[in-house]
Amino acid sequence: MSLTMEAVLALAPDDASAKAARGLTSAGKWPLLGANESAAWGECQGSGSKPYQTQVDLAGPAFRCSCPSRKFPCKHGLALLMIRAQEPQHFKEQEVPGWVAEWLASRTEKAQKKEERLAEKAAAPADPEAAARREAQRWQRIEGAGLELQRWLADQAAQGLGALNHELLQTWHTMAARMVDAQAPGLAFRLREAAAGVQRGADWPERTLQRLGLLQLACEALQRRASLPADVQADLRSTVGWPHDKAEVLASGERVQDRWTVLGVVSEERDDKLTERRVWLHGTTSGRRAWLLDHAFGGKGFEQAWPSGSSVDAALSFFPGSQPLRALCAETPTALAEPLWPSDALAAEWDRVASRVAANPWGGLHPLVVADAVPVQQQGQWWAVAQSRALTLELSDSDGWVLLAVSGGQACTLMGEWDGHRLRPLTAWHGPTATPLWQRSAA
Amino acid sequence: MSAAPQPTDPAWAALLPLAMIGTERHAQGLPPWPGAVGQLVAQAATGAEAPAALLRTAAVLATCGAAGAQGRPWPHPQPDSALADTLPTWPDGPELLTAAWALHEGPVRLQHALLSALSQGQRRLAPALLPQALDLGRRSLALRPGLAAVLGERGVWLAAQRAEWQFASGVSAEQPADQIWQEGSLEQRLALLRRERQADPAAARERLAASLTDLPARERAACTAVLTEGLSLDDGPMLDQLRADRSGEVRQAACALLLRLPQAAHPKRAMARLAALLSRERVLLRQRWVLAAPEAEGSDWKADNLDPVRPKNDTLGERAWWLYQLVRQVPLPWWQEQMSLSPAELLQWAQGGDWAEGLVRGWRDVLLAAPDTAWCEAFLDHWPAQLPNEHPTTLQALLPTAARERHWMRQLRDGSVPLHTTVVQVLAASPAGNPLSAELSAALADQLLARAQARQLADEHVLRNTLPELSAALDNAALERLAHWPRHADESPGWADTLHTLTRVIAVRRALQTIQNQQPSPSP
């Protein structure tokens, strides 16, 4: 793993941690510094009599420190990597001390155990009958909630959206809470999203009606769930917010081995310090697109890095569904030399979107690769113009100007997340094997 | 950034009245839709009650709309793209982040050094850094000339896209001179005028004279200041014309230049006025020089840019103000020639007279407009009490590099001034873009490293704050010595942060040395 200061700073949970870490970059503060190809470790003199033992597994990177900080990684872990990036000559020790060896061994052991547990769980559910009973009960609750929501939707349609005011919108939130109680958080999310969009933007009536219409469709689908094909049932389950078990997906999901190119990555801060990361992949041989979704809490980093434009050999297990995008990485990917970007025509890209929407109308984001796109800024709005049509871009000004600068007003290939209305560009490139021309900055 | 309002999709327009009023109160049923979508809507709505039919229709339209969405037609012509560049770009790869840091957070001197190294190494700035660099130029006038040289066609094109970056738009630096003069940014035109003055002062003067009526005041003043290059008596008539300009800034710039031309008519008149006030007087056995202040304002004063009206709160009295006005139009060598006294003796003489403040202030003004080493040295050695609030660094900056540095070397040797004061003076008086000499750099590095070694820097907040800027000004050999700054386990977080910045400055400067030493390869 090659480290740069910027890569280390990107791991910092906040600016204060990065600043505090910079204050510890004097090798003099570290009576012991050591490293080998897989780990770096050091002892940092803190305020107490005993130095803190800090260690980093470079494969993740994963951190561990004996300091009491709740930040993760703590300033000691960051400082250790900063010194490693800037002054590697200070890492003289190569022999792994006991406390480091012990931690590394426990990590390997844990990973093995996790895999074993998953395998066991997938192979033999604890009590299949009880599990089936629980599942049936949950479906019953959700279907009941769907029926209630359907009646409520009919009331809204009868009364009209024009009468909506703040008080009436409160009832939307109450209904959303009932959906959560009935273990259908996906329906609650969609309802809250619809409430948030009321009287926002010139086209709000149309957008609200679209959202309510799709909720109606979900409710009606729930009523005849049993008669639906298995894939549609799986889509419906995702829509109501009942996640598929990852162990099951890994064990029995559709597995696709391919050379995957990372089209784009986006990390977003959610509520409660939760960071969501979406990684969009393209399979060179299969032509499949895939979506890896990870969450990290409280500033913790993600175990596996997926840099945009990198290419890996990996097996992905797809979640069930009609035309599934979401997948899990079934084994540690092998990094390959350079990206192999897709070169599909825009019409083919739109066909993919149409086909996915037709199969699953509740699907959210679509990876869209827009070939020959010219970024344009007009009256404060960013656009991607291709084939005499324009897509509205969701782009900050700072990102937009850099995109315009690197494109020079010439056409490039733009990859982004399409939500049906706007494209959130993540990556831009020229040519089939070039490194990315531009990447969206972290939010 | 707000999205442009989107017109309602015609497919939805028919449904919206029903949706807004509600199915209870809307007598009419659902309208028909054409084509396959219409068939699907009809099929979905069949048999459903009115609210459900409305929602099902919305579901069909939403799904079909999402499946068929392909953006909107773009009726506008495609904007022009940037012209092709010939110079190679810098930086690339990991150095991109290092350079981005320098432009974003680096010391100002490092930013100057970066732009200047690129220009000397015949490189242009990597496109990804252009927005950041243009933002920097927007905030810093001083960086603009350096920036203009490394923008390339891409940067000039980008600058034209945004109102805040118009200062850098115009034409590429590689275009013909006439085109740059007509269409270039102010910085580009000033650079062209400066080059022309160096090569052919008369041609440059004529170019400026032909455009004077078209230029706004700010640009006339900036162009006038460029006449310092290759200034000669031939410029006298034009400067006389500029003395009568409607902009005060231009008049001031012209008068400042005339101070460098003692043979020109305007300074000659000024000298004659003062000569009439200066006389020798016998006191006991020796003679002394006596200066009188004017008794009344002259009728020709206004035409000669003399301001007889004393500002209300000025510390000078009316006659002293008039004297000050006269003094600030007389070149400094006149005093030495007239009275056969050195600048130091003249300062001493002024202190003994009645009009010391008017004289000292006048001389200071002339010195700033037409720097003179002997006068600067005299002021610095015998700082007049009449200028208590002024900083000597303003005058240090006027000295030639060698004289300036001798001054600081003396301070460093005899320890008469604290190290941090010398460092502040060095930074304030040394223009960005010129590294300090090897001798001064080594002396500063010696003292800094000795103190760091002896752990005497803990409370040196000024040194801590100025170290990054200083490290960007030192010569390469001294900079490399700072790379081995002694680190201690008990150093404060503030110092550790500063030393971290120091290592980044060193990394950037090492990268810049590489491009300065490399011949550029042609642009891909």
mmCIF file with all atom_site columns, N, CA and C in Angstrom, chain A residues 23 25-30, chain B residues 449-457 485-492 496 499:
data_model
loop_
_atom_site.group_PDB
_atom_site.id
_atom_site.type_symbol
_atom_site.label_atom_id
_atom_site.label_alt_id
_atom_site.label_comp_id
_atom_site.label_asym_id
_atom_site.label_entity_id
_atom_site.label_seq_id
_atom_site.pdbx_PDB_ins_code
_atom_site.Cartn_x
_atom_site.Cartn_y
_atom_site.Cartn_z
_atom_site.occupancy
_atom_site.B_iso_or_equiv
_atom_site.pdbx_formal_charge
_atom_site.auth_seq_id
_atom_site.auth_comp_id
_atom_site.auth_asym_id
_atom_site.auth_atom_id
_atom_site.pdbx_PDB_model_num
ATOM 1  N N  . GLY A 1 23  ? 0.153  17.334 15.093 1.00 0.00 ? 23  GLY A N  1
ATOM 2  C CA . GLY A 1 23  ? 0.949  17.714 16.261 1.00 0.00 ? 23  GLY A CA 1
ATOM 3  C C  . GLY A 1 23  ? 1.772  16.564 16.818 1.00 0.00 ? 23  GLY A C  1
ATOM 4  N N  . THR A 1 25  ? 3.529  14.419 14.744 1.00 0.00 ? 25  THR A N  1
ATOM 5  C CA . THR A 1 25  ? 4.326  13.841 13.650 1.00 0.00 ? 25  THR A CA 1
ATOM 6  C C  . THR A 1 25  ? 5.825  13.937 13.889 1.00 0.00 ? 25  THR A C  1
ATOM 7  N N  . SER A 1 26  ? 6.211  14.408 15.068 1.00 0.00 ? 26  SER A N  1
ATOM 8  C CA . SER A 1 26  ? 7.640  14.410 15.363 1.00 0.00 ? 26  SER A CA 1
ATOM 9  C C  . SER A 1 26  ? 8.053  13.002 15.743 1.00 0.00 ? 26  SER A C  1
ATOM 10 N N  . ALA A 1 27  ? 9.062  12.480 15.061 1.00 0.00 ? 27  ALA A N  1
ATOM 11 C CA . ALA A 1 27  ? 9.505  11.116 15.377 1.00 0.00 ? 27  ALA A CA 1
ATOM 12 C C  . ALA A 1 27  ? 9.978  11.049 16.821 1.00 0.00 ? 27  ALA A C  1
ATOM 13 N N  . GLY A 1 28  ? 10.385 12.212 17.366 1.00 0.00 ? 28  GLY A N  1
ATOM 14 C CA . GLY A 1 28  ? 10.846 12.251 18.741 1.00 0.00 ? 28  GLY A CA 1
ATOM 15 C C  . GLY A 1 28  ? 9.768  11.861 19.740 1.00 0.00 ? 28  GLY A C  1
ATOM 16 N N  . LYS A 1 29  ? 8.510  12.031 19.358 1.00 0.00 ? 29  LYS A N  1
ATOM 17 C CA . LYS A 1 29  ? 7.417  11.672 20.265 1.00 0.00 ? 29  LYS A CA 1
ATOM 18 C C  . LYS A 1 29  ? 7.164  10.163 20.256 1.00 0.00 ? 29  LYS A C  1
ATOM 19 N N  . TRP A 1 30  ? 7.848  9.466  19.386 1.00 0.00 ? 30  TRP A N  1
ATOM 20 C CA . TRP A 1 30  ? 7.611  8.030  19.226 1.00 0.00 ? 30  TRP A CA 1
ATOM 21 C C  . TRP A 1 30  ? 8.885  7.258  19.596 1.00 0.00 ? 30  TRP A C  1
ATOM 22 N N  . LEU B 2 449 ? 18.157 26.954 13.398 1.00 0.00 ? 449 LEU B N  1
ATOM 23 C CA . LEU B 2 449 ? 18.478 25.575 13.786 1.00 0.00 ? 449 LEU B CA 1
ATOM 24 C C  . LEU B 2 449 ? 19.173 25.531 15.149 1.00 0.00 ? 449 LEU B C  1
ATOM 25 N N  . ALA B 2 450 ? 20.029 26.538 15.401 1.00 0.00 ? 450 ALA B N  1
ATOM 26 C CA . ALA B 2 450 ? 20.715 26.557 16.697 1.00 0.00 ? 450 ALA B CA 1
ATOM 27 C C  . ALA B 2 450 ? 19.700 26.703 17.822 1.00 0.00 ? 450 ALA B C  1
ATOM 28 N N  . ARG B 2 451 ? 18.719 27.560 17.598 1.00 0.00 ? 451 ARG B N  1
ATOM 29 C CA . ARG B 2 451 ? 17.701 27.738 18.646 1.00 0.00 ? 451 ARG B CA 1
ATOM 30 C C  . ARG B 2 451 ? 16.832 26.502 18.795 1.00 0.00 ? 451 ARG B C  1
ATOM 31 N N  . ALA B 2 452 ? 16.509 25.871 17.650 1.00 0.00 ? 452 ALA B N  1
ATOM 32 C CA . ALA B 2 452 ? 15.686 24.655 17.718 1.00 0.00 ? 452 ALA B CA 1
ATOM 33 C C  . ALA B 2 452 ? 16.438 23.574 18.476 1.00 0.00 ? 452 ALA B C  1
ATOM 34 N N  . GLN B 2 453 ? 17.749 23.474 18.177 1.00 0.00 ? 453 GLN B N  1
ATOM 35 C CA . GLN B 2 453 ? 18.587 22.475 18.846 1.00 0.00 ? 453 GLN B CA 1
ATOM 36 C C  . GLN B 2 453 ? 18.629 22.736 20.345 1.00 0.00 ? 453 GLN B C  1
ATOM 37 N N  . ALA B 2 454 ? 18.741 24.014 20.708 1.00 0.00 ? 454 ALA B N  1
ATOM 38 C CA . ALA B 2 454 ? 18.840 24.375 22.124 1.00 0.00 ? 454 ALA B CA 1
ATOM 39 C C  . ALA B 2 454 ? 17.459 24.480 22.780 1.00 0.00 ? 454 ALA B C  1
ATOM 40 N N  . ARG B 2 455 ? 16.422 24.113 22.049 1.00 0.00 ? 455 ARG B N  1
ATOM 41 C CA . ARG B 2 455 ? 15.037 24.136 22.553 1.00 0.00 ? 455 ARG B CA 1
ATOM 42 C C  . ARG B 2 455 ? 14.652 25.525 23.080 1.00 0.00 ? 455 ARG B C  1
ATOM 43 N N  . GLN B 2 456 ? 14.992 26.542 22.306 1.00 0.00 ? 456 GLN B N  1
ATOM 44 C CA . GLN B 2 456 ? 14.684 27.909 22.745 1.00 0.00 ? 456 GLN B CA 1
ATOM 45 C C  . GLN B 2 456 ? 13.508 28.497 21.962 1.00 0.00 ? 456 GLN B C  1
ATOM 46 N N  . LEU B 2 457 ? 12.752 27.653 21.293 1.00 0.00 ? 457 LEU B N  1
ATOM 47 C CA . LEU B 2 457 ? 11.722 28.207 20.410 1.00 0.00 ? 457 LEU B CA 1
ATOM 48 C C  . LEU B 2 457 ? 10.301 28.061 20.950 1.00 0.00 ? 457 LEU B C  1
ATOM 49 N N  . TRP B 2 485 ? 15.410 19.641 10.566 1.00 0.00 ? 485 TRP B N  1
ATOM 50 C CA . TRP B 2 485 ? 15.030 20.386 11.778 1.00 0.00 ? 485 TRP B CA 1
ATOM 51 C C  . TRP B 2 485 ? 14.967 19.411 12.963 1.00 0.00 ? 485 TRP B C  1
ATOM 52 N N  . PRO B 2 486 ? 15.641 19.727 14.079 1.00 0.00 ? 486 PRO B N  1
ATOM 53 C CA . PRO B 2 486 ? 15.606 18.779 15.209 1.00 0.00 ? 486 PRO B CA 1
ATOM 54 C C  . PRO B 2 486 ? 14.217 18.721 15.830 1.00 0.00 ? 486 PRO B C  1
ATOM 55 N N  . ARG B 2 487 ? 13.672 17.524 15.921 1.00 0.00 ? 487 ARG B N  1
ATOM 56 C CA . ARG B 2 487 ? 12.340 17.357 16.519 1.00 0.00 ? 487 ARG B CA 1
ATOM 57 C C  . ARG B 2 487 ? 12.497 16.840 17.939 1.00 0.00 ? 487 ARG B C  1
ATOM 58 N N  . HIS B 2 488 ? 11.593 17.280 18.797 1.00 0.00 ? 488 HIS B N  1
ATOM 59 C CA . HIS B 2 488 ? 11.673 16.853 20.192 1.00 0.00 ? 488 HIS B CA 1
ATOM 60 C C  . HIS B 2 488 ? 10.327 16.287 20.631 1.00 0.00 ? 488 HIS B C  1
ATOM 61 N N  . ALA B 2 489 ? 10.410 15.349 21.554 1.00 0.00 ? 489 ALA B N  1
ATOM 62 C CA . ALA B 2 489 ? 9.177  14.705 22.016 1.00 0.00 ? 489 ALA B CA 1
ATOM 63 C C  . ALA B 2 489 ? 8.256  15.693 22.719 1.00 0.00 ? 489 ALA B C  1
ATOM 64 N N  . ASP B 2 490 ? 8.836  16.747 23.329 1.00 0.00 ? 490 ASP B N  1
ATOM 65 C CA . ASP B 2 490 ? 7.984  17.655 24.108 1.00 0.00 ? 490 ASP B CA 1
ATOM 66 C C  . ASP B 2 490 ? 7.598  18.911 23.336 1.00 0.00 ? 490 ASP B C  1
ATOM 67 N N  . GLU B 2 491 ? 7.754  18.918 22.019 1.00 0.00 ? 491 GLU B N  1
ATOM 68 C CA . GLU B 2 491 ? 7.389  20.130 21.282 1.00 0.00 ? 491 GLU B CA 1
ATOM 69 C C  . GLU B 2 491 ? 5.870  20.311 21.324 1.00 0.00 ? 491 GLU B C  1
ATOM 70 N N  . SER B 2 492 ? 5.455  21.579 21.288 1.00 0.00 ? 492 SER B N  1
ATOM 71 C CA . SER B 2 492 ? 4.021  21.857 21.432 1.00 0.00 ? 492 SER B CA 1
ATOM 72 C C  . SER B 2 492 ? 3.300  21.448 20.150 1.00 0.00 ? 492 SER B C  1
ATOM 73 N N  . ALA B 2 496 ? 4.553  21.535 16.226 1.00 0.00 ? 496 ALA B N  1
ATOM 74 C CA . ALA B 2 496 ? 4.524  20.314 15.395 1.00 0.00 ? 496 ALA B CA 1
ATOM 75 C C  . ALA B 2 496 ? 3.749  20.587 14.110 1.00 0.00 ? 496 ALA B C  1
ATOM 76 N N  . LEU B 2 499 ? 5.906  22.630 11.835 1.00 0.00 ? 499 LEU B N  1
ATOM 77 C CA . LEU B 2 499 ? 6.987  21.836 11.237 1.00 0.00 ? 499 LEU B CA 1
ATOM 78 C C  . LEU B 2 499 ? 6.441  20.881 10.177 1.00 0.00 ? 499 LEU B C  1
#
